[in-house]
Amino acid sequence: MKRFSARIAETLKLRKMKMTLTMLNTWLAMFQKKNKKKKKKSRTQSL
């Protein structure tokens, strides 16, 4: 039983890690897009 519970815990940890990784990736993509837009705006303002 202990081994089984440990396995479930491991799978849950892995799932959590995958979820956090996907969330971070999406957040980074959003942040990069925002940065690109901001950079373009700053360039137009300077001109």
GROMACS .gro file of C-alpha atoms in nm:
model
   47
    1MET     CA    1   0.000   0.000   0.000
    2LYS     CA    2   0.281   0.240   0.087
    3ARG     CA    3   0.448   0.185  -0.249
    4PHE     CA    4   0.116   0.242  -0.428
    5SER     CA    5   0.050   0.570  -0.245
    6ALA     CA    6   0.406   0.681  -0.318
    7ARG     CA    7   0.350   0.612  -0.688
    8ILE     CA    8   0.028   0.816  -0.687
    9ALA     CA    9   0.209   1.100  -0.511
   10GLU     CA   10   0.485   1.089  -0.775
   11THR     CA   11   0.234   1.099  -1.062
   12LEU     CA   12   0.049   1.387  -0.896
   13LYS     CA   13   0.378   1.576  -0.853
   14LEU     CA   14   0.463   1.518  -1.219
   15ARG     CA   15   0.120   1.639  -1.327
   16LYS     CA   16   0.157   1.950  -1.111
   17MET     CA   17   0.499   2.017  -1.259
   18LYS     CA   18   0.362   1.981  -1.613
   19MET     CA   19   0.074   2.216  -1.531
   20THR     CA   20   0.306   2.477  -1.381
   21LEU     CA   21   0.542   2.447  -1.679
   22THR     CA   22   0.259   2.499  -1.928
   23MET     CA   23   0.129   2.794  -1.724
   24LEU     CA   24   0.478   2.948  -1.715
   25ASN     CA   25   0.521   2.896  -2.090
   26THR     CA   26   0.188   3.062  -2.169
   27TRP     CA   27   0.263   3.347  -1.927
   28LEU     CA   28   0.607   3.398  -2.081
   29ALA     CA   29   0.458   3.404  -2.430
   30MET     CA   30   0.201   3.664  -2.320
   31PHE     CA   31   0.473   3.870  -2.149
   32GLN     CA   32   0.697   3.858  -2.458
   33LYS     CA   33   0.408   3.970  -2.681
   34LYS     CA   34   0.335   4.260  -2.444
   35ASN     CA   35   0.703   4.357  -2.439
   36LYS     CA   36   0.717   4.358  -2.820
   37LYS     CA   37   0.411   4.585  -2.838
   38LYS     CA   38   0.558   4.818  -2.575
   39LYS     CA   39   0.889   4.838  -2.761
   40LYS     CA   40   0.711   4.933  -3.084
   41LYS     CA   41   0.513   5.202  -2.904
   42SER     CA   42   0.826   5.348  -2.743
   43ARG     CA   43   0.997   5.362  -3.084
   44THR     CA   44   0.706   5.553  -3.238
   45GLN     CA   45   0.702   5.794  -2.942
   46SER     CA   46   1.076   5.861  -2.976
   47LEU     CA   47   1.031   5.935  -3.349
   0.00000   0.00000   0.00000
